XYZ file of C-alpha atoms in Angstrom:
607
model
C -52.614 -78.587 19.821
C -51.813 -78.967 23.704
C -49.206 -77.116 25.738
C -47.387 -80.559 26.131
C -48.019 -81.327 22.598
C -46.541 -78.077 21.093
C -43.530 -78.440 23.336
C -42.509 -82.054 22.075
C -43.515 -80.392 18.685
C -41.082 -77.730 19.144
C -38.347 -80.165 20.221
C -38.918 -82.495 17.133
C -38.322 -79.919 14.581
C -35.545 -78.500 16.227
C -33.602 -81.813 16.389
C -34.726 -82.217 12.728
C -33.258 -78.436 11.743
C -29.515 -79.327 14.028
C -29.537 -82.743 11.919
C -30.188 -80.416 8.626
C -33.810 -81.867 7.870
C -35.362 -78.913 6.931
C -38.132 -80.218 5.263
C -38.962 -81.915 8.367
C -38.463 -79.382 10.459
C -40.687 -76.968 8.348
C -43.546 -79.560 8.407
C -43.687 -79.637 12.083
C -43.199 -76.003 12.343
C -46.139 -75.310 9.984
C -48.491 -77.476 11.745
C -47.069 -75.958 15.510
C -47.470 -71.984 14.069
C -51.000 -73.005 12.976
C -52.217 -73.485 16.427
C -49.605 -71.413 17.974
C -48.754 -68.435 15.576
C -47.128 -66.114 18.197
C -44.986 -68.714 20.263
C -41.957 -66.886 19.882
C -39.384 -69.732 19.960
C -41.440 -71.317 17.026
C -41.774 -68.539 14.938
C -37.967 -67.705 15.621
C -36.859 -71.436 14.385
C -38.951 -70.820 11.471
C -36.651 -67.966 10.522
C -33.859 -70.439 11.033
C -35.330 -72.932 8.380
C -35.630 -69.875 6.349
C -32.355 -68.845 6.682
C -31.166 -72.266 5.741
C -33.312 -72.508 2.838
C -31.670 -69.160 1.481
C -34.810 -67.196 1.906
C -33.357 -64.319 3.328
C -35.956 -61.767 3.385
C -38.542 -64.198 4.866
C -35.528 -65.261 7.482
C -35.197 -61.533 8.373
C -39.376 -61.080 8.562
C -39.430 -64.221 10.903
C -36.425 -63.213 13.244
C -37.887 -59.819 13.421
C -41.691 -60.750 14.425
C -40.085 -62.657 17.040
C -38.231 -60.434 18.611
C -41.697 -58.092 18.918
C -43.702 -60.775 20.412
C -44.407 -60.614 24.210
C -42.394 -62.319 26.634
C -39.048 -62.171 24.382
C -36.507 -60.978 27.215
C -33.376 -61.633 29.145
C -31.184 -64.446 27.302
C -33.826 -65.619 24.915
C -34.313 -62.016 23.638
C -29.910 -61.561 23.798
C -30.303 -65.265 21.638
C -32.792 -63.844 18.896
C -30.956 -60.459 18.229
C -27.790 -62.166 17.983
C -29.038 -64.533 15.607
C -30.541 -61.485 13.739
C -27.208 -59.882 13.972
C -25.388 -63.063 12.486
C -28.182 -63.198 9.422
C -27.615 -59.763 8.812
C -24.141 -59.537 9.029
C -23.867 -62.807 6.433
C -26.292 -60.832 4.029
C -23.877 -57.818 4.101
C -25.714 -55.205 6.171
C -22.999 -54.791 8.395
C -24.384 -52.012 10.354
C -27.904 -53.495 10.695
C -26.424 -56.146 11.830
C -24.000 -54.076 14.773
C -27.328 -52.632 15.851
C -28.496 -55.955 16.323
C -25.902 -57.453 18.461
C -25.959 -53.889 20.687
C -29.723 -55.149 21.334
C -28.483 -58.681 21.967
C -26.099 -57.400 24.780
C -28.488 -54.856 26.278
C -30.459 -57.900 26.938
C -27.928 -60.121 28.149
C -23.993 -60.728 28.148
C -23.580 -63.115 25.640
C -20.340 -63.594 24.346
C -21.001 -64.667 20.760
C -22.673 -61.288 20.301
C -19.976 -59.724 21.575
C -17.688 -61.421 19.084
C -20.072 -60.353 16.476
C -19.904 -56.995 17.392
C -16.233 -57.047 17.282
C -16.542 -58.538 13.556
C -19.146 -56.338 12.623
C -16.716 -53.659 13.697
C -13.666 -54.602 11.708
C -15.804 -54.670 8.643
C -17.231 -51.369 9.004
C -13.011 -50.569 9.408
C -13.099 -49.440 13.045
C -10.383 -51.992 14.225
C -9.944 -50.164 17.882
C -13.620 -50.439 18.576
C -13.118 -54.398 17.492
C -10.397 -54.593 19.913
C -12.458 -52.698 22.839
C -15.238 -55.821 22.394
C -13.018 -58.455 22.274
C -11.406 -57.174 25.424
C -14.687 -57.121 27.465
C -15.175 -60.644 26.419
C -14.817 -63.286 29.380
C -11.337 -65.101 29.803
C -13.332 -68.641 29.543
C -15.377 -67.529 26.437
C -12.340 -66.454 24.150
C -12.244 -69.116 21.580
C -10.159 -69.697 18.578
C -12.478 -67.077 16.442
C -11.830 -64.401 18.460
C -8.194 -64.890 18.974
C -8.142 -64.905 14.979
C -10.548 -61.613 15.172
C -8.089 -59.857 17.443
C -4.988 -60.604 15.411
C -6.851 -59.182 12.077
C -7.678 -56.357 14.490
C -4.080 -55.532 15.819
C -2.841 -55.800 12.120
C -5.402 -53.244 11.073
C -4.177 -50.594 13.734
C -0.799 -51.235 12.731
C 0.341 -53.173 15.469
C 1.264 -56.043 12.931
C 4.024 -57.549 15.359
C 1.755 -57.953 18.225
C -0.571 -59.567 15.918
C 2.070 -62.118 14.550
C 2.776 -62.499 18.641
C -0.406 -63.263 19.152
C -0.902 -66.217 16.491
C 2.575 -67.741 17.047
C 1.074 -68.228 20.710
C -2.186 -69.559 19.749
C -2.751 -73.194 20.908
C -3.838 -76.201 19.388
C -7.363 -75.573 19.204
C -6.885 -72.366 16.904
C -4.101 -73.706 14.761
C -5.937 -76.575 13.836
C -8.507 -74.175 11.620
C -7.407 -73.321 8.039
C -8.073 -69.634 8.745
C -5.330 -69.650 11.423
C -2.493 -70.473 8.678
C -4.136 -68.272 6.240
C -3.862 -65.450 9.063
C -0.379 -66.790 9.803
C 0.556 -66.155 6.218
C -0.562 -62.829 5.999
C 1.367 -61.514 9.033
C 4.615 -63.161 8.151
C 3.654 -61.461 4.786
C 3.370 -57.833 6.145
C 6.372 -57.936 8.073
C 8.190 -59.058 5.074
C 8.875 -62.714 6.319
C 8.109 -64.161 2.806
C 9.678 -67.104 3.177
C 7.955 -68.110 6.521
C 4.500 -67.255 5.345
C 5.079 -69.485 2.199
C 5.771 -72.501 4.951
C 2.739 -71.575 6.608
C 0.376 -71.481 3.147
C 1.986 -74.330 1.196
C 0.104 -76.989 3.260
C -3.076 -75.515 2.571
C -2.787 -75.980 -1.163
C -3.241 -80.005 -0.585
C -6.816 -79.314 1.307
C -10.115 -77.682 0.888
C -8.606 -74.253 1.206
C -6.438 -74.201 -1.765
C -7.690 -71.599 -3.329
C -7.603 -69.152 -0.459
C -3.911 -70.538 0.193
C -3.144 -69.581 -3.625
C -4.473 -66.082 -2.929
C -2.161 -65.785 0.136
C 0.708 -66.446 -2.209
C 0.008 -64.687 -4.771
C -0.195 -61.325 -2.187
C 3.179 -62.723 -1.130
C 4.465 -62.553 -4.650
C 2.838 -59.306 -5.474
C 4.405 -57.448 -2.576
C 7.891 -58.907 -3.713
C 6.926 -58.018 -7.419
C 7.600 -61.304 -8.557
C 4.751 -60.933 -11.334
C 5.666 -63.912 -13.247
C 5.585 -66.117 -9.756
C 1.969 -64.792 -9.190
C 0.612 -65.659 -12.691
C 2.319 -69.101 -12.505
C 0.676 -69.771 -9.167
C -2.862 -68.457 -10.783
C -2.153 -70.614 -13.837
C -2.075 -73.434 -11.641
C -4.752 -72.779 -9.496
C -6.895 -72.134 -12.314
C -5.756 -75.412 -14.079
C -7.668 -77.277 -10.931
C -10.258 -74.558 -10.819
C -11.122 -72.601 -14.092
C -13.724 -70.727 -12.786
C -12.797 -69.175 -9.903
C -13.727 -65.702 -9.801
C -11.211 -64.402 -7.475
C -8.298 -66.235 -9.393
C -9.398 -64.993 -12.694
C -9.837 -61.408 -11.357
C -6.511 -61.588 -10.303
C -5.043 -63.028 -13.317
C -6.815 -60.650 -15.686
C -5.389 -57.888 -13.532
C -2.025 -58.740 -13.548
C -2.014 -60.005 -17.795
C -3.501 -56.231 -17.705
C -0.509 -54.480 -16.113
C 2.167 -56.487 -17.594
C 0.415 -55.210 -20.891
C -1.306 -57.443 -22.180
C -4.482 -55.794 -23.402
C -5.455 -58.311 -26.179
C -5.973 -61.291 -23.824
C -5.940 -60.157 -20.819
C -9.528 -61.603 -20.201
C -9.012 -64.530 -22.175
C -9.690 -66.941 -18.865
C -12.951 -65.071 -18.213
C -14.107 -65.607 -21.702
C -13.287 -69.241 -21.803
C -15.085 -69.370 -17.874
C -18.153 -67.492 -18.833
C -18.830 -69.808 -22.299
C -18.463 -72.931 -20.097
C -21.044 -71.516 -17.366
C -23.121 -69.071 -18.970
C -25.500 -69.133 -15.805
C -22.824 -68.210 -13.495
C -23.909 -64.931 -12.249
C -21.039 -64.226 -9.709
C -18.451 -64.973 -12.473
C -20.577 -63.121 -14.973
C -20.606 -59.706 -12.709
C -16.752 -60.399 -12.247
C -16.178 -60.509 -15.880
C -17.937 -57.220 -16.711
C -16.250 -55.466 -13.516
C -12.979 -56.162 -15.215
C -13.745 -55.200 -18.518
C -15.142 -51.639 -17.179
C -12.238 -51.197 -15.199
C -10.282 -51.787 -18.900
C -12.342 -49.657 -20.363
C -13.572 -52.135 -22.463
C -17.105 -50.709 -22.286
C -19.181 -51.910 -25.493
C -17.903 -55.435 -24.549
C -18.959 -55.016 -20.787
C -22.361 -54.095 -21.784
C -22.745 -56.714 -24.397
C -21.692 -59.394 -21.550
C -23.972 -57.466 -19.070
C -27.216 -57.928 -21.493
C -26.591 -61.408 -22.776
C -26.505 -62.250 -18.641
C -29.808 -60.172 -18.222
C -31.565 -62.248 -21.078
C -30.780 -65.448 -19.195
C -31.621 -63.791 -15.947
C -34.159 -60.983 -16.406
C -34.265 -59.915 -12.567
C -30.984 -60.042 -11.634
C -30.522 -56.931 -9.318
C -26.568 -56.592 -9.714
C -26.831 -56.497 -13.802
C -29.672 -54.331 -13.764
C -27.829 -51.729 -11.429
C -24.550 -51.720 -13.471
C -26.637 -51.517 -16.961
C -28.313 -48.341 -15.472
C -25.049 -46.998 -14.426
C -23.565 -47.656 -18.298
C -26.914 -46.045 -19.524
C -25.987 -42.872 -17.464
C -22.708 -42.500 -18.157
C -23.543 -42.755 -22.171
C -26.790 -40.029 -22.271
C -29.643 -42.953 -22.146
C -31.350 -41.598 -19.327
C -34.637 -43.342 -20.015
C -33.067 -46.722 -20.020
C -30.818 -46.108 -17.196
C -34.172 -44.914 -15.516
C -35.906 -48.345 -16.116
C -33.073 -50.662 -15.091
C -32.364 -48.805 -11.878
C -36.277 -48.912 -10.635
C -35.966 -52.502 -11.654
C -33.028 -52.711 -9.442
C -34.887 -51.031 -6.642
C -37.834 -53.225 -7.247
C -36.117 -56.188 -6.412
C -33.348 -54.806 -4.050
C -33.727 -51.775 -2.197
C -31.568 -52.826 0.609
C -28.774 -53.293 -1.858
C -26.013 -50.581 -1.213
C -24.991 -51.071 -5.140
C -28.563 -50.525 -6.189
C -28.554 -47.397 -3.968
C -25.553 -45.772 -5.198
C -26.275 -46.280 -8.888
C -29.493 -45.077 -8.044
C -28.271 -41.869 -6.751
C -25.818 -41.812 -9.695
C -28.865 -42.045 -12.506
C -30.886 -39.146 -10.460
C -27.668 -36.995 -10.279
C -27.017 -37.900 -14.604
C -30.662 -36.737 -14.850
C -30.572 -33.832 -12.326
C -33.402 -35.149 -10.439
C -31.839 -33.421 -6.971
C -34.860 -34.816 -4.677
C -34.615 -38.424 -5.790
C -30.469 -38.252 -5.308
C -31.010 -36.935 -1.807
C -33.437 -39.932 -1.098
C -31.092 -42.603 -2.090
C -27.724 -40.338 -0.621
C -29.704 -39.881 2.679
C -30.314 -43.909 2.983
C -26.461 -44.664 2.318
C -25.582 -42.048 5.141
C -27.901 -43.429 7.365
C -27.035 -46.989 6.551
C -23.158 -46.644 6.557
C -22.688 -43.038 8.668
C -18.763 -43.154 7.992
C -18.707 -44.371 4.355
C -17.060 -42.216 2.199
C -19.618 -42.809 -1.010
C -22.462 -41.766 0.592
C -20.979 -38.676 1.579
C -19.127 -38.254 -1.955
C -22.751 -38.524 -3.887
C -24.797 -36.723 -0.971
C -22.445 -33.633 -1.432
C -23.390 -33.911 -5.410
C -26.952 -33.830 -4.985
C -26.685 -30.806 -2.711
C -24.689 -28.999 -5.488
C -27.162 -29.765 -8.091
C -30.164 -28.927 -5.573
C -28.360 -25.354 -5.221
C -28.036 -26.090 -1.805
C -25.086 -24.291 -0.412
C -24.782 -26.665 2.502
C -22.686 -28.738 0.124
C -19.852 -26.009 0.852
C -19.393 -27.212 4.536
C -18.820 -30.486 3.072
C -16.517 -30.269 0.402
C -15.650 -27.040 -0.719
C -12.001 -27.031 -1.135
C -10.855 -24.046 0.983
C -13.032 -25.245 4.006
C -11.712 -28.999 4.001
C -8.593 -29.206 1.954
C -4.929 -28.206 3.007
C -1.695 -28.090 1.451
C 2.003 -28.121 3.058
C 5.369 -27.873 2.020
C 7.486 -30.576 3.726
C 10.373 -30.545 5.418
C 13.419 -32.807 4.612
C 14.257 -36.123 6.557
C 17.607 -36.217 8.671
C 20.152 -36.431 6.315
C 19.066 -34.635 3.620
C 19.832 -30.792 3.108
C 16.662 -30.003 1.116
C 13.523 -31.530 0.595
C 14.160 -31.186 -3.018
C 17.168 -33.726 -2.284
C 15.193 -36.006 -0.437
C 12.579 -36.150 -3.205
C 15.079 -36.932 -5.989
C 16.576 -39.673 -3.966
C 13.078 -41.431 -3.010
C 11.994 -41.225 -6.491
C 15.189 -42.876 -8.039
C 13.986 -45.718 -5.188
C 10.636 -45.779 -6.202
C 11.243 -45.409 -10.393
C 12.836 -48.773 -9.994
C 9.399 -50.084 -8.449
C 7.957 -49.084 -11.471
C 8.413 -52.429 -13.764
C 4.742 -52.973 -15.297
C 3.187 -51.520 -18.212
C -0.237 -50.481 -17.169
C -2.464 -49.058 -14.422
C -4.174 -51.644 -11.798
C -7.767 -52.239 -12.888
C -9.360 -51.146 -9.877
C -8.627 -47.646 -9.700
C -8.268 -44.251 -11.232
C -5.068 -44.448 -12.904
C -5.174 -43.791 -17.005
C -1.740 -43.627 -19.042
C 0.304 -44.716 -16.054
C 1.563 -47.351 -13.633
C 1.357 -47.859 -9.771
C 2.801 -49.608 -7.150
C 2.013 -50.648 -3.406
C 3.973 -49.189 -0.819
C 3.853 -51.983 2.222
C 4.642 -49.776 5.364
C 4.753 -52.970 7.600
C 7.481 -54.526 5.091
C 9.311 -51.747 3.803
C 12.863 -52.212 4.119
C 14.404 -49.172 2.353
C 15.022 -46.731 4.993
C 14.342 -43.969 2.289
C 11.036 -45.107 1.913
C 10.346 -45.748 5.295
C 11.531 -42.317 6.156
C 8.523 -40.628 4.203
C 6.083 -41.751 6.674
C 8.173 -39.478 9.056
C 8.014 -36.577 6.448
C 4.421 -36.201 6.539
C 3.327 -36.574 10.217
C 3.869 -33.017 11.037
C 1.194 -31.942 8.254
C -1.103 -34.717 9.181
C -1.052 -33.885 12.896
C -1.336 -30.189 12.096
C -4.125 -30.800 9.797
C -6.012 -32.751 12.494
C -5.170 -30.418 15.089
C -6.319 -27.272 13.334
C -9.922 -29.300 12.540
C -12.944 -27.631 13.983
C -15.840 -29.376 16.055
C -18.493 -30.222 14.018
C -21.033 -33.115 15.141
C -22.037 -35.178 12.367
C -19.379 -33.954 9.763
C -18.116 -36.689 7.775
C -14.355 -35.077 8.036
C -14.789 -32.694 10.974
C -17.003 -34.931 13.430
C -14.978 -38.048 14.539
C -12.384 -35.809 16.875
C -9.347 -38.213 16.849
C -6.601 -38.662 19.330
C -4.295 -40.157 16.455
C -4.300 -41.673 13.037
C -3.022 -44.540 10.872
C -1.884 -44.815 7.406
C -4.511 -47.560 6.045
C -2.790 -47.361 2.353
C 0.115 -46.012 0.691
C 1.065 -46.101 -3.137
C 3.059 -44.373 -5.925
C 1.761 -43.305 -8.854
C 3.876 -42.541 -12.161
C 2.438 -40.698 -15.411
C 4.084 -39.341 -18.249
C 2.721 -36.158 -20.004
C 0.376 -36.749 -23.498
C -1.919 -39.408 -22.032
C -1.071 -39.884 -18.271
C -4.585 -38.739 -16.175
C -6.798 -39.532 -13.177
C -10.289 -40.057 -13.671
C -12.125 -38.491 -10.845
C -12.631 -40.705 -7.596
C -12.815 -41.067 -4.044
C -11.229 -43.443 -1.401
C -14.056 -45.174 -0.054
C -11.739 -46.806 2.127
C -10.086 -43.986 3.670
C -10.961 -40.983 5.977
C -8.230 -38.385 4.646
C -6.450 -38.991 1.230
C -3.201 -37.266 -0.072
C -1.247 -36.671 -3.012
C 2.445 -35.650 -2.416
C 4.541 -34.645 -5.472
C 7.619 -35.939 -6.080
C 8.623 -35.091 -9.536
C 6.723 -32.631 -11.516
C 7.732 -31.904 -15.312
C 8.132 -28.095 -15.779
C 5.004 -28.068 -18.734
C 2.380 -28.730 -15.689
C 3.126 -25.925 -13.827
C 3.149 -23.688 -16.770
C 0.067 -25.276 -18.431
C -2.824 -22.502 -18.647
C -5.397 -25.426 -19.030
C -4.316 -26.817 -16.051
C -3.011 -30.153 -17.107
C -1.470 -32.336 -14.645
C -3.113 -30.241 -11.565
C -5.175 -32.054 -9.006
C -8.885 -30.679 -9.410
C -11.496 -31.401 -6.757
C -15.659 -31.552 -7.165
C -15.444 -33.159 -10.728
C -16.922 -36.956 -10.520
C -16.810 -39.311 -13.361
C -20.002 -38.984 -14.378
C -21.890 -36.628 -16.802
C -23.825 -34.312 -14.393
C -25.490 -31.054 -16.037
C -23.483 -28.137 -14.391
C -20.941 -29.901 -12.343
C -17.446 -29.158 -12.507
C -14.301 -28.744 -10.559
C -14.633 -26.812 -7.603
C -10.849 -26.134 -7.059
C -7.381 -26.863 -7.977
C -3.811 -27.596 -6.743
C -0.831 -26.907 -8.795
C 1.738 -29.437 -8.243
C 5.161 -28.580 -6.756
C 7.890 -30.869 -5.882
C 7.458 -31.134 -1.578
C 4.002 -30.254 -1.694
C 1.405 -32.356 0.143
C -2.072 -32.045 -0.671
C -4.485 -33.364 1.986
C -8.432 -33.458 1.386
C -11.241 -35.644 2.730
C -11.224 -39.356 1.164
C -14.870 -38.528 0.053
C -13.540 -35.458 -1.557
C -14.273 -36.144 -5.517
C -10.822 -35.625 -7.099
C -8.702 -36.256 -10.545
C -5.851 -35.156 -12.935
C -5.977 -33.986 -16.684
C -3.547 -35.298 -19.401
C -0.639 -32.866 -19.164
C 1.411 -31.754 -22.402
C 4.621 -33.084 -23.083
C 6.696 -36.260 -22.312
C 7.856 -35.551 -18.601
C 7.450 -37.821 -15.580
C 4.768 -36.690 -12.907
C 5.744 -38.987 -9.774
C 3.452 -38.883 -6.554
C 2.885 -40.430 -3.325
C -0.280 -40.908 -2.000
C -1.854 -42.148 0.978
C -5.348 -42.864 2.934
C -5.374 -41.948 6.899
C -8.043 -43.262 9.184
C -8.695 -41.844 12.503
C -7.712 -43.732 15.724
C -9.013 -42.826 19.549
C -12.292 -40.577 18.466
């Protein structure tokens, strides 16, 4: 094929691709690449066609190949790298996408790559970095997507009023998008302007984004502790879309927390009976059952799914975890090996592969997977949490620098806010206010609480002055801990040198004696986590078995030789601070007294 004919063929292939005619585009590209196999534009377009066909592995291979070919420089290189970044971001490989966007910008200042870098930073929980990228965009390149990303980033750094102001001043090109009204509803809700938020979201109920709008309205109901209202919205939505995974998950969680252990998952069961080959539906149902400790049914549903789709890597990884948790090590290894064979780049597969190796006391295998997790997500808490366990089972003393409580944890007794003579006086009043909010019957389905209740505290929309004072009370202890941190490059806690912090989440937990506990867990979306003790029954302080105490270092998995590495004795007015990757939990305690805490996660800023 001559040069002119090749150019014509490429133009025709691109025209067909742009029109959505993938068959024609692919046919022309096949012929073109037989005569010009190393022509960068043709190779890259073939990658785009593979992407739109859903063959993401082939798409990535072709796009990477196009970047490595001679002559790919300047704007062409920037566009190729940006497209690969978009592919990786959409597939969930956010750190790899971030690298591609950086390559793009190194070749040419491409506004869409700058936007992609901001989006990746947001997904990696670095809203300050996202704002920095958006600030560097040329004014004439700031479109609706950039405005919406900036509003989300401002909200994540705690500038909720600024986020709302930005949205209310947005032009008609931004307001023409459904995403604008969804964002506006969320930001209004952040500030407690619930009626205005509903006004923003309700018109979307008549359009293609009805499900997302309903979920936004459910969030508003939950923030107001209107459980029945939230369920009513979900029932209406599920009547229209009975197999909507997120609405089914939210409905099951609310029913569970309202004490409906028998029927909380009825919607999932009916939906799966109607669509047994829907893998997303099945996996969400399994997750719900696992979180409710309905482990036998969860395993049965998993195995039924694998009979229908034997190579489902998600189901294989979950089955491997279940087998590892129950001592069926050989079966766990077979399942995780199958999952790794199909999807070695999937984080869930790698995480569960590390757990299978840990429960089998295979330290080297565990290290292989935790090293992969840390390389992929250096600031991710899960990889570091599993890595510390891998070091421990290997007998490697390096775990101490990461997770030994004496080195990375701290306690402090707090001073009362203005208007209260003692911290005990403040705790009594704060406990009274929070106790009135614990109106549910069971723990949320997505966390560690067992035999108790948990309620969110929304800092931005909180109107109770006594509750708001809590954020002033904890500030000196957080600041002191940060100031005392040594500089340790590469350390997941001490390596970030922040100049400030923000609260990324806050909640209150109420446990009762005779069964209330926390299973071992970490906080994947934090950096520094906490437990502040409001009320502590006398049985807890005096229990020789340390029931009701906070323990560090023991995960929820049966790993031979791994037990607690430290303890914190609860005491009213005491605050415990520890890395978010630090395994921690609470054993049941005797008696019938109330153990009430407030917990929060901190993420660093400015470092």
